[in-house]
mmCIF file of the C-alpha atoms, coordinates in Angstrom:
data_MODEL
# 
_entry.id   MODEL 
# 
loop_
_atom_site.group_PDB 
_atom_site.id 
_atom_site.type_symbol 
_atom_site.label_atom_id 
_atom_site.label_alt_id 
_atom_site.label_comp_id 
_atom_site.label_asym_id 
_atom_site.label_entity_id 
_atom_site.label_seq_id 
_atom_site.pdbx_PDB_ins_code 
_atom_site.Cartn_x 
_atom_site.Cartn_y 
_atom_site.Cartn_z 
_atom_site.occupancy 
_atom_site.B_iso_or_equiv 
_atom_site.pdbx_formal_charge 
_atom_site.auth_seq_id 
_atom_site.auth_comp_id 
_atom_site.auth_asym_id 
_atom_site.auth_atom_id 
_atom_site.pdbx_PDB_model_num 
ATOM 1   C CA . UNK A 1 1   ? 150.975 73.995  -8.735  1.00 0.00 ? 1   UNK A CA 1 
ATOM 2   C CA . UNK A 1 2   ? 152.564 76.446  -11.141 1.00 0.00 ? 2   UNK A CA 1 
ATOM 3   C CA . UNK A 1 3   ? 149.123 77.826  -11.979 1.00 0.00 ? 3   UNK A CA 1 
ATOM 4   C CA . UNK A 1 4   ? 148.315 78.184  -8.276  1.00 0.00 ? 4   UNK A CA 1 
ATOM 5   C CA . UNK A 1 5   ? 151.599 80.009  -7.668  1.00 0.00 ? 5   UNK A CA 1 
ATOM 6   C CA . UNK A 1 6   ? 150.812 82.287  -10.625 1.00 0.00 ? 6   UNK A CA 1 
ATOM 7   C CA . UNK A 1 7   ? 147.383 83.137  -9.220  1.00 0.00 ? 7   UNK A CA 1 
ATOM 8   C CA . UNK A 1 8   ? 148.810 83.804  -5.771  1.00 0.00 ? 8   UNK A CA 1 
ATOM 9   C CA . UNK A 1 9   ? 151.548 85.984  -7.266  1.00 0.00 ? 9   UNK A CA 1 
ATOM 10  C CA . UNK A 1 10  ? 148.981 87.935  -9.254  1.00 0.00 ? 10  UNK A CA 1 
ATOM 11  C CA . UNK A 1 11  ? 146.842 88.468  -6.148  1.00 0.00 ? 11  UNK A CA 1 
ATOM 12  C CA . UNK A 1 12  ? 149.906 89.605  -4.206  1.00 0.00 ? 12  UNK A CA 1 
ATOM 13  C CA . UNK A 1 13  ? 150.829 92.094  -6.938  1.00 0.00 ? 13  UNK A CA 1 
ATOM 14  C CA . UNK A 1 14  ? 147.268 93.416  -6.999  1.00 0.00 ? 14  UNK A CA 1 
ATOM 15  C CA . UNK A 1 15  ? 147.327 93.823  -3.232  1.00 0.00 ? 15  UNK A CA 1 
ATOM 16  C CA . UNK A 1 16  ? 150.657 95.678  -3.343  1.00 0.00 ? 16  UNK A CA 1 
ATOM 17  C CA . UNK A 1 17  ? 149.405 97.973  -6.094  1.00 0.00 ? 17  UNK A CA 1 
ATOM 18  C CA . UNK A 1 18  ? 146.303 98.760  -4.052  1.00 0.00 ? 18  UNK A CA 1 
ATOM 19  C CA . UNK A 1 19  ? 148.446 99.526  -1.005  1.00 0.00 ? 19  UNK A CA 1 
ATOM 20  C CA . UNK A 1 20  ? 150.634 101.866 -3.092  1.00 0.00 ? 20  UNK A CA 1 
ATOM 21  C CA . UNK A 1 21  ? 147.548 103.661 -4.404  1.00 0.00 ? 21  UNK A CA 1 
ATOM 22  C CA . UNK A 1 22  ? 146.186 103.971 -0.867  1.00 0.00 ? 22  UNK A CA 1 
ATOM 23  C CA . UNK A 1 23  ? 149.480 105.495 0.275   1.00 0.00 ? 23  UNK A CA 1 
ATOM 24  C CA . UNK A 1 24  ? 149.408 107.987 -2.591  1.00 0.00 ? 24  UNK A CA 1 
ATOM 25  C CA . UNK A 1 25  ? 145.811 108.893 -1.906  1.00 0.00 ? 25  UNK A CA 1 
ATOM 26  C CA . UNK A 1 26  ? 145.368 111.303 0.962   1.00 0.00 ? 26  UNK A CA 1 
ATOM 27  C CA . UNK A 1 27  ? 141.952 111.553 2.577   1.00 0.00 ? 27  UNK A CA 1 
ATOM 28  C CA . UNK A 1 28  ? 141.122 113.815 5.498   1.00 0.00 ? 28  UNK A CA 1 
ATOM 29  C CA . UNK A 1 29  ? 138.088 114.900 7.443   1.00 0.00 ? 29  UNK A CA 1 
ATOM 30  C CA . UNK A 1 30  ? 138.281 118.348 9.026   1.00 0.00 ? 30  UNK A CA 1 
ATOM 31  C CA . UNK A 1 31  ? 136.276 120.142 11.707  1.00 0.00 ? 31  UNK A CA 1 
ATOM 32  C CA . UNK A 1 32  ? 136.950 123.748 12.655  1.00 0.00 ? 32  UNK A CA 1 
ATOM 33  C CA . UNK A 1 33  ? 135.757 126.969 14.254  1.00 0.00 ? 33  UNK A CA 1 
ATOM 34  C CA . UNK A 1 34  ? 136.838 130.503 13.641  1.00 0.00 ? 34  UNK A CA 1 
ATOM 35  C CA . UNK A 1 35  ? 136.305 134.236 13.604  1.00 0.00 ? 35  UNK A CA 1 
ATOM 36  C CA . UNK A 1 36  ? 135.580 136.595 10.745  1.00 0.00 ? 36  UNK A CA 1 
ATOM 37  C CA . UNK A 1 37  ? 135.497 140.369 10.324  1.00 0.00 ? 37  UNK A CA 1 
ATOM 38  C CA . UNK A 1 38  ? 132.959 141.645 7.825   1.00 0.00 ? 38  UNK A CA 1 
ATOM 39  C CA . UNK A 1 39  ? 132.138 144.673 5.754   1.00 0.00 ? 39  UNK A CA 1 
ATOM 40  C CA . UNK A 1 40  ? 129.789 145.594 2.904   1.00 0.00 ? 40  UNK A CA 1 
ATOM 41  C CA . UNK A 1 41  ? 130.934 147.522 -0.146  1.00 0.00 ? 41  UNK A CA 1 
ATOM 42  C CA . UNK A 1 42  ? 128.153 150.117 -0.444  1.00 0.00 ? 42  UNK A CA 1 
ATOM 43  C CA . UNK A 1 43  ? 127.915 152.556 -3.372  1.00 0.00 ? 43  UNK A CA 1 
ATOM 44  C CA . UNK A 1 44  ? 125.863 155.153 -1.497  1.00 0.00 ? 44  UNK A CA 1 
ATOM 45  C CA . UNK A 1 45  ? 126.565 158.551 0.031   1.00 0.00 ? 45  UNK A CA 1 
ATOM 46  C CA . UNK A 1 46  ? 123.880 157.881 2.636   1.00 0.00 ? 46  UNK A CA 1 
ATOM 47  C CA . UNK A 1 47  ? 125.430 154.805 4.240   1.00 0.00 ? 47  UNK A CA 1 
ATOM 48  C CA . UNK A 1 48  ? 128.882 153.792 5.373   1.00 0.00 ? 48  UNK A CA 1 
ATOM 49  C CA . UNK A 1 49  ? 129.999 150.306 6.391   1.00 0.00 ? 49  UNK A CA 1 
ATOM 50  C CA . UNK A 1 50  ? 132.737 149.519 8.912   1.00 0.00 ? 50  UNK A CA 1 
ATOM 51  C CA . UNK A 1 51  ? 134.234 146.181 9.930   1.00 0.00 ? 51  UNK A CA 1 
ATOM 52  C CA . UNK A 1 52  ? 132.391 144.075 12.526  1.00 0.00 ? 52  UNK A CA 1 
ATOM 53  C CA . UNK A 1 53  ? 133.277 140.645 14.027  1.00 0.00 ? 53  UNK A CA 1 
ATOM 54  C CA . UNK A 1 54  ? 131.396 137.371 13.546  1.00 0.00 ? 54  UNK A CA 1 
ATOM 55  C CA . UNK A 1 55  ? 132.045 133.633 13.835  1.00 0.00 ? 55  UNK A CA 1 
ATOM 56  C CA . UNK A 1 56  ? 131.909 130.380 11.854  1.00 0.00 ? 56  UNK A CA 1 
ATOM 57  C CA . UNK A 1 57  ? 131.731 126.596 12.438  1.00 0.00 ? 57  UNK A CA 1 
ATOM 58  C CA . UNK A 1 58  ? 132.381 123.999 9.750   1.00 0.00 ? 58  UNK A CA 1 
ATOM 59  C CA . UNK A 1 59  ? 133.396 120.556 8.564   1.00 0.00 ? 59  UNK A CA 1 
ATOM 60  C CA . UNK A 1 60  ? 134.808 119.274 5.285   1.00 0.00 ? 60  UNK A CA 1 
ATOM 61  C CA . UNK A 1 61  ? 136.233 116.321 3.369   1.00 0.00 ? 61  UNK A CA 1 
ATOM 62  C CA . UNK A 1 62  ? 139.622 116.779 1.674   1.00 0.00 ? 62  UNK A CA 1 
ATOM 63  C CA . UNK A 1 63  ? 141.325 114.500 -0.841  1.00 0.00 ? 63  UNK A CA 1 
ATOM 64  C CA . UNK A 1 64  ? 144.701 114.714 -2.528  1.00 0.00 ? 64  UNK A CA 1 
ATOM 65  C CA . UNK A 1 65  ? 148.325 115.393 -1.682  1.00 0.00 ? 65  UNK A CA 1 
ATOM 66  C CA . UNK A 1 66  ? 150.139 118.025 -3.786  1.00 0.00 ? 66  UNK A CA 1 
ATOM 67  C CA . UNK A 1 67  ? 147.024 119.001 -5.719  1.00 0.00 ? 67  UNK A CA 1 
ATOM 68  C CA . UNK A 1 68  ? 143.903 118.544 -3.648  1.00 0.00 ? 68  UNK A CA 1 
ATOM 69  C CA . UNK A 1 69  ? 140.199 119.266 -3.641  1.00 0.00 ? 69  UNK A CA 1 
ATOM 70  C CA . UNK A 1 70  ? 137.895 119.796 -0.713  1.00 0.00 ? 70  UNK A CA 1 
ATOM 71  C CA . UNK A 1 71  ? 134.162 120.151 -0.159  1.00 0.00 ? 71  UNK A CA 1 
ATOM 72  C CA . UNK A 1 72  ? 132.349 121.005 3.033   1.00 0.00 ? 72  UNK A CA 1 
ATOM 73  C CA . UNK A 1 73  ? 129.674 122.989 4.810   1.00 0.00 ? 73  UNK A CA 1 
ATOM 74  C CA . UNK A 1 74  ? 129.923 125.688 7.425   1.00 0.00 ? 74  UNK A CA 1 
ATOM 75  C CA . UNK A 1 75  ? 127.545 127.696 9.543   1.00 0.00 ? 75  UNK A CA 1 
ATOM 76  C CA . UNK A 1 76  ? 128.486 131.350 9.329   1.00 0.00 ? 76  UNK A CA 1 
ATOM 77  C CA . UNK A 1 77  ? 127.244 134.271 11.393  1.00 0.00 ? 77  UNK A CA 1 
ATOM 78  C CA . UNK A 1 78  ? 128.819 137.391 9.870   1.00 0.00 ? 78  UNK A CA 1 
ATOM 79  C CA . UNK A 1 79  ? 127.985 140.713 11.507  1.00 0.00 ? 79  UNK A CA 1 
ATOM 80  C CA . UNK A 1 80  ? 127.762 143.978 9.564   1.00 0.00 ? 80  UNK A CA 1 
ATOM 81  C CA . UNK A 1 81  ? 127.892 147.533 10.899  1.00 0.00 ? 81  UNK A CA 1 
ATOM 82  C CA . UNK A 1 82  ? 126.249 150.232 8.777   1.00 0.00 ? 82  UNK A CA 1 
ATOM 83  C CA . UNK A 1 83  ? 126.322 153.934 9.626   1.00 0.00 ? 83  UNK A CA 1 
ATOM 84  C CA . UNK A 1 84  ? 123.421 156.083 8.418   1.00 0.00 ? 84  UNK A CA 1 
ATOM 85  C CA . UNK A 1 85  ? 125.181 159.294 7.398   1.00 0.00 ? 85  UNK A CA 1 
ATOM 86  C CA . UNK A 1 86  ? 121.945 161.112 6.650   1.00 0.00 ? 86  UNK A CA 1 
ATOM 87  C CA . UNK A 1 87  ? 121.004 161.373 10.327  1.00 0.00 ? 87  UNK A CA 1 
ATOM 88  C CA . UNK A 1 88  ? 123.403 164.152 11.148  1.00 0.00 ? 88  UNK A CA 1 
ATOM 89  C CA . UNK A 1 89  ? 126.101 166.343 9.625   1.00 0.00 ? 89  UNK A CA 1 
ATOM 90  C CA . UNK A 1 90  ? 128.104 165.876 12.824  1.00 0.00 ? 90  UNK A CA 1 
ATOM 91  C CA . UNK A 1 91  ? 130.192 162.664 12.568  1.00 0.00 ? 91  UNK A CA 1 
ATOM 92  C CA . UNK A 1 92  ? 129.978 162.166 16.344  1.00 0.00 ? 92  UNK A CA 1 
ATOM 93  C CA . UNK A 1 93  ? 126.205 161.784 16.050  1.00 0.00 ? 93  UNK A CA 1 
ATOM 94  C CA . UNK A 1 94  ? 126.205 159.259 13.192  1.00 0.00 ? 94  UNK A CA 1 
ATOM 95  C CA . UNK A 1 95  ? 123.879 156.398 14.101  1.00 0.00 ? 95  UNK A CA 1 
ATOM 96  C CA . UNK A 1 96  ? 125.302 152.887 14.085  1.00 0.00 ? 96  UNK A CA 1 
ATOM 97  C CA . UNK A 1 97  ? 123.235 149.950 12.875  1.00 0.00 ? 97  UNK A CA 1 
ATOM 98  C CA . UNK A 1 98  ? 124.466 146.394 13.459  1.00 0.00 ? 98  UNK A CA 1 
ATOM 99  C CA . UNK A 1 99  ? 122.875 143.272 11.985  1.00 0.00 ? 99  UNK A CA 1 
ATOM 100 C CA . UNK A 1 100 ? 123.925 139.660 11.461  1.00 0.00 ? 100 UNK A CA 1 
ATOM 101 C CA . UNK A 1 101 ? 123.079 137.242 8.659   1.00 0.00 ? 101 UNK A CA 1 
ATOM 102 C CA . UNK A 1 102 ? 122.930 133.562 9.600   1.00 0.00 ? 102 UNK A CA 1 
ATOM 103 C CA . UNK A 1 103 ? 123.885 131.408 6.620   1.00 0.00 ? 103 UNK A CA 1 
ATOM 104 C CA . UNK A 1 104 ? 125.139 128.045 5.414   1.00 0.00 ? 104 UNK A CA 1 
ATOM 105 C CA . UNK A 1 105 ? 128.192 128.132 3.126   1.00 0.00 ? 105 UNK A CA 1 
ATOM 106 C CA . UNK A 1 106 ? 129.229 125.273 0.840   1.00 0.00 ? 106 UNK A CA 1 
ATOM 107 C CA . UNK A 1 107 ? 132.919 125.865 -0.026  1.00 0.00 ? 107 UNK A CA 1 
ATOM 108 C CA . UNK A 1 108 ? 134.176 123.968 -3.082  1.00 0.00 ? 108 UNK A CA 1 
ATOM 109 C CA . UNK A 1 109 ? 137.944 124.214 -2.868  1.00 0.00 ? 109 UNK A CA 1 
ATOM 110 C CA . UNK A 1 110 ? 140.994 123.480 -5.015  1.00 0.00 ? 110 UNK A CA 1 
ATOM 111 C CA . UNK A 1 111 ? 144.488 123.901 -3.654  1.00 0.00 ? 111 UNK A CA 1 
ATOM 112 C CA . UNK A 1 112 ? 148.184 123.097 -3.640  1.00 0.00 ? 112 UNK A CA 1 
ATOM 113 C CA . UNK A 1 113 ? 150.164 121.726 -0.692  1.00 0.00 ? 113 UNK A CA 1 
ATOM 114 C CA . UNK A 1 114 ? 153.747 122.822 -1.292  1.00 0.00 ? 114 UNK A CA 1 
ATOM 115 C CA . UNK A 1 115 ? 154.927 120.526 1.538   1.00 0.00 ? 115 UNK A CA 1 
ATOM 116 C CA . UNK A 1 116 ? 153.009 117.477 0.379   1.00 0.00 ? 116 UNK A CA 1 
ATOM 117 C CA . UNK A 1 117 ? 155.978 115.162 1.074   1.00 0.00 ? 117 UNK A CA 1 
ATOM 118 C CA . UNK A 1 118 ? 155.714 115.935 4.793   1.00 0.00 ? 118 UNK A CA 1 
ATOM 119 C CA . UNK A 1 119 ? 151.942 116.552 4.820   1.00 0.00 ? 119 UNK A CA 1 
ATOM 120 C CA . UNK A 1 120 ? 151.284 114.018 7.606   1.00 0.00 ? 120 UNK A CA 1 
ATOM 121 C CA . UNK A 1 121 ? 153.517 116.076 9.915   1.00 0.00 ? 121 UNK A CA 1 
ATOM 122 C CA . UNK A 1 122 ? 153.506 119.600 8.506   1.00 0.00 ? 122 UNK A CA 1 
ATOM 123 C CA . UNK A 1 123 ? 151.917 121.193 5.439   1.00 0.00 ? 123 UNK A CA 1 
ATOM 124 C CA . UNK A 1 124 ? 151.671 124.595 3.779   1.00 0.00 ? 124 UNK A CA 1 
ATOM 125 C CA . UNK A 1 125 ? 148.675 125.077 1.492   1.00 0.00 ? 125 UNK A CA 1 
ATOM 126 C CA . UNK A 1 126 ? 147.319 127.714 -0.846  1.00 0.00 ? 126 UNK A CA 1 
ATOM 127 C CA . UNK A 1 127 ? 143.710 127.445 -1.965  1.00 0.00 ? 127 UNK A CA 1 
ATOM 128 C CA . UNK A 1 128 ? 140.864 129.067 -3.881  1.00 0.00 ? 128 UNK A CA 1 
ATOM 129 C CA . UNK A 1 129 ? 137.161 128.299 -3.514  1.00 0.00 ? 129 UNK A CA 1 
ATOM 130 C CA . UNK A 1 130 ? 133.764 128.927 -4.971  1.00 0.00 ? 130 UNK A CA 1 
ATOM 131 C CA . UNK A 1 131 ? 131.366 129.412 -2.049  1.00 0.00 ? 131 UNK A CA 1 
ATOM 132 C CA . UNK A 1 132 ? 127.607 129.170 -2.695  1.00 0.00 ? 132 UNK A CA 1 
ATOM 133 C CA . UNK A 1 133 ? 125.869 130.677 0.330   1.00 0.00 ? 133 UNK A CA 1 
ATOM 134 C CA . UNK A 1 134 ? 122.284 130.201 1.510   1.00 0.00 ? 134 UNK A CA 1 
ATOM 135 C CA . UNK A 1 135 ? 120.829 132.731 3.955   1.00 0.00 ? 135 UNK A CA 1 
ATOM 136 C CA . UNK A 1 136 ? 118.915 131.319 6.927   1.00 0.00 ? 136 UNK A CA 1 
ATOM 137 C CA . UNK A 1 137 ? 117.871 134.493 8.686   1.00 0.00 ? 137 UNK A CA 1 
ATOM 138 C CA . UNK A 1 138 ? 118.759 137.936 9.983   1.00 0.00 ? 138 UNK A CA 1 
ATOM 139 C CA . UNK A 1 139 ? 119.442 138.781 13.607  1.00 0.00 ? 139 UNK A CA 1 
ATOM 140 C CA . UNK A 1 140 ? 117.415 141.411 15.423  1.00 0.00 ? 140 UNK A CA 1 
ATOM 141 C CA . UNK A 1 141 ? 118.534 144.942 14.592  1.00 0.00 ? 141 UNK A CA 1 
ATOM 142 C CA . UNK A 1 142 ? 117.525 148.620 14.743  1.00 0.00 ? 142 UNK A CA 1 
ATOM 143 C CA . UNK A 1 143 ? 117.807 149.120 10.983  1.00 0.00 ? 143 UNK A CA 1 
ATOM 144 C CA . UNK A 1 144 ? 114.598 147.271 10.222  1.00 0.00 ? 144 UNK A CA 1 
ATOM 145 C CA . UNK A 1 145 ? 116.433 144.747 8.010   1.00 0.00 ? 145 UNK A CA 1 
ATOM 146 C CA . UNK A 1 146 ? 114.700 141.350 7.811   1.00 0.00 ? 146 UNK A CA 1 
ATOM 147 C CA . UNK A 1 147 ? 115.307 138.167 5.844   1.00 0.00 ? 147 UNK A CA 1 
ATOM 148 C CA . UNK A 1 148 ? 112.928 139.481 3.156   1.00 0.00 ? 148 UNK A CA 1 
ATOM 149 C CA . UNK A 1 149 ? 115.343 142.366 2.536   1.00 0.00 ? 149 UNK A CA 1 
ATOM 150 C CA . UNK A 1 150 ? 118.324 140.175 1.656   1.00 0.00 ? 150 UNK A CA 1 
ATOM 151 C CA . UNK A 1 151 ? 118.988 137.726 -1.166  1.00 0.00 ? 151 UNK A CA 1 
ATOM 152 C CA . UNK A 1 152 ? 118.492 134.101 -0.152  1.00 0.00 ? 152 UNK A CA 1 
ATOM 153 C CA . UNK A 1 153 ? 121.372 132.947 -2.380  1.00 0.00 ? 153 UNK A CA 1 
ATOM 154 C CA . UNK A 1 154 ? 124.764 134.594 -2.829  1.00 0.00 ? 154 UNK A CA 1 
ATOM 155 C CA . UNK A 1 155 ? 127.997 133.525 -4.477  1.00 0.00 ? 155 UNK A CA 1 
ATOM 156 C CA . UNK A 1 156 ? 131.360 134.211 -2.890  1.00 0.00 ? 156 UNK A CA 1 
ATOM 157 C CA . UNK A 1 157 ? 134.918 133.706 -4.094  1.00 0.00 ? 157 UNK A CA 1 
ATOM 158 C CA . UNK A 1 158 ? 137.486 132.660 -1.504  1.00 0.00 ? 158 UNK A CA 1 
ATOM 159 C CA . UNK A 1 159 ? 141.254 132.573 -1.362  1.00 0.00 ? 159 UNK A CA 1 
ATOM 160 C CA . UNK A 1 160 ? 143.584 131.763 1.474   1.00 0.00 ? 160 UNK A CA 1 
ATOM 161 C CA . UNK A 1 161 ? 146.507 129.972 3.043   1.00 0.00 ? 161 UNK A CA 1 
ATOM 162 C CA . UNK A 1 162 ? 146.572 127.001 5.408   1.00 0.00 ? 162 UNK A CA 1 
ATOM 163 C CA . UNK A 1 163 ? 149.185 125.559 7.767   1.00 0.00 ? 163 UNK A CA 1 
ATOM 164 C CA . UNK A 1 164 ? 148.968 121.938 8.982   1.00 0.00 ? 164 UNK A CA 1 
ATOM 165 C CA . UNK A 1 165 ? 150.856 120.739 12.047  1.00 0.00 ? 165 UNK A CA 1 
ATOM 166 C CA . UNK A 1 166 ? 150.203 117.107 13.050  1.00 0.00 ? 166 UNK A CA 1 
ATOM 167 C CA . UNK A 1 167 ? 146.440 116.832 13.611  1.00 0.00 ? 167 UNK A CA 1 
ATOM 168 C CA . UNK A 1 168 ? 145.883 120.617 13.847  1.00 0.00 ? 168 UNK A CA 1 
ATOM 169 C CA . UNK A 1 169 ? 145.458 123.171 11.100  1.00 0.00 ? 169 UNK A CA 1 
ATOM 170 C CA . UNK A 1 170 ? 145.120 126.938 10.834  1.00 0.00 ? 170 UNK A CA 1 
ATOM 171 C CA . UNK A 1 171 ? 143.568 128.725 7.845   1.00 0.00 ? 171 UNK A CA 1 
ATOM 172 C CA . UNK A 1 172 ? 143.248 132.406 6.980   1.00 0.00 ? 172 UNK A CA 1 
ATOM 173 C CA . UNK A 1 173 ? 141.866 134.138 3.935   1.00 0.00 ? 173 UNK A CA 1 
ATOM 174 C CA . UNK A 1 174 ? 139.411 136.458 2.243   1.00 0.00 ? 174 UNK A CA 1 
ATOM 175 C CA . UNK A 1 175 ? 135.828 135.909 1.051   1.00 0.00 ? 175 UNK A CA 1 
ATOM 176 C CA . UNK A 1 176 ? 134.392 138.327 -1.495  1.00 0.00 ? 176 UNK A CA 1 
ATOM 177 C CA . UNK A 1 177 ? 130.757 138.405 -2.573  1.00 0.00 ? 177 UNK A CA 1 
ATOM 178 C CA . UNK A 1 178 ? 130.033 138.590 -6.291  1.00 0.00 ? 178 UNK A CA 1 
ATOM 179 C CA . UNK A 1 179 ? 126.319 139.232 -5.688  1.00 0.00 ? 179 UNK A CA 1 
ATOM 180 C CA . UNK A 1 180 ? 124.585 141.970 -3.699  1.00 0.00 ? 180 UNK A CA 1 
ATOM 181 C CA . UNK A 1 181 ? 123.354 141.097 -0.229  1.00 0.00 ? 181 UNK A CA 1 
ATOM 182 C CA . UNK A 1 182 ? 120.494 143.574 0.084   1.00 0.00 ? 182 UNK A CA 1 
ATOM 183 C CA . UNK A 1 183 ? 117.571 143.682 -2.343  1.00 0.00 ? 183 UNK A CA 1 
ATOM 184 C CA . UNK A 1 184 ? 117.690 147.250 -3.615  1.00 0.00 ? 184 UNK A CA 1 
ATOM 185 C CA . UNK A 1 185 ? 119.329 149.323 -6.302  1.00 0.00 ? 185 UNK A CA 1 
ATOM 186 C CA . UNK A 1 186 ? 122.372 150.091 -4.141  1.00 0.00 ? 186 UNK A CA 1 
ATOM 187 C CA . UNK A 1 187 ? 125.502 147.980 -4.500  1.00 0.00 ? 187 UNK A CA 1 
ATOM 188 C CA . UNK A 1 188 ? 125.917 145.902 -1.333  1.00 0.00 ? 188 UNK A CA 1 
ATOM 189 C CA . UNK A 1 189 ? 128.568 143.278 -1.956  1.00 0.00 ? 189 UNK A CA 1 
ATOM 190 C CA . UNK A 1 190 ? 129.815 141.712 1.294   1.00 0.00 ? 190 UNK A CA 1 
ATOM 191 C CA . UNK A 1 191 ? 133.343 140.597 2.018   1.00 0.00 ? 191 UNK A CA 1 
ATOM 192 C CA . UNK A 1 192 ? 135.166 139.199 5.010   1.00 0.00 ? 192 UNK A CA 1 
ATOM 193 C CA . UNK A 1 193 ? 138.534 138.235 6.428   1.00 0.00 ? 193 UNK A CA 1 
ATOM 194 C CA . UNK A 1 194 ? 138.531 134.935 8.306   1.00 0.00 ? 194 UNK A CA 1 
ATOM 195 C CA . UNK A 1 195 ? 140.748 132.916 10.620  1.00 0.00 ? 195 UNK A CA 1 
ATOM 196 C CA . UNK A 1 196 ? 139.890 129.357 11.642  1.00 0.00 ? 196 UNK A CA 1 
ATOM 197 C CA . UNK A 1 197 ? 141.490 126.628 13.761  1.00 0.00 ? 197 UNK A CA 1 
ATOM 198 C CA . UNK A 1 198 ? 140.577 122.981 13.521  1.00 0.00 ? 198 UNK A CA 1 
ATOM 199 C CA . UNK A 1 199 ? 141.379 119.281 13.704  1.00 0.00 ? 199 UNK A CA 1 
ATOM 200 C CA . UNK A 1 200 ? 142.080 116.904 10.822  1.00 0.00 ? 200 UNK A CA 1 
ATOM 201 C CA . UNK A 1 201 ? 141.808 113.123 10.968  1.00 0.00 ? 201 UNK A CA 1 
# 
């Protein structure tokens, strides 16, 4: 009987320890949509880039409480607006060229939730990410830019802030490309500001 009680007590302790670990562990799935504004850093006197709006859709898995990591995938459709300054010396006649680049991003994120104690109700997060990006295609445009003119793989760095309220969250931040977008000798590093709203469960 004593041995049976000992076994039952051990099983109960194991169960309680598992429940404590489960409470400490914080798992979330997230789905979201958002807007981005995009520009290309061009080192050329012939071209000028100005901000243009695009959109994104994504999903991710997040784990952790105070320190956390997150991995996901998102479909991004950034739009870029390039002015060809060589067409005219009159700024009012500068030709605009708009093109989009459809891509899949794979953000690998590490962050801190400074309100981890109340994270199920409200949270405030700061995060950084490495974002490998794979180009899918280029939208129709008057610049003659096709998928063959851009790099199929690019690496971005990302930083931002997130606010969690119940099952909703809002994130904002900056993506900066460490690799050139266009295949030529001109620097063409893209960057974007983004804002996304989503659900967590």
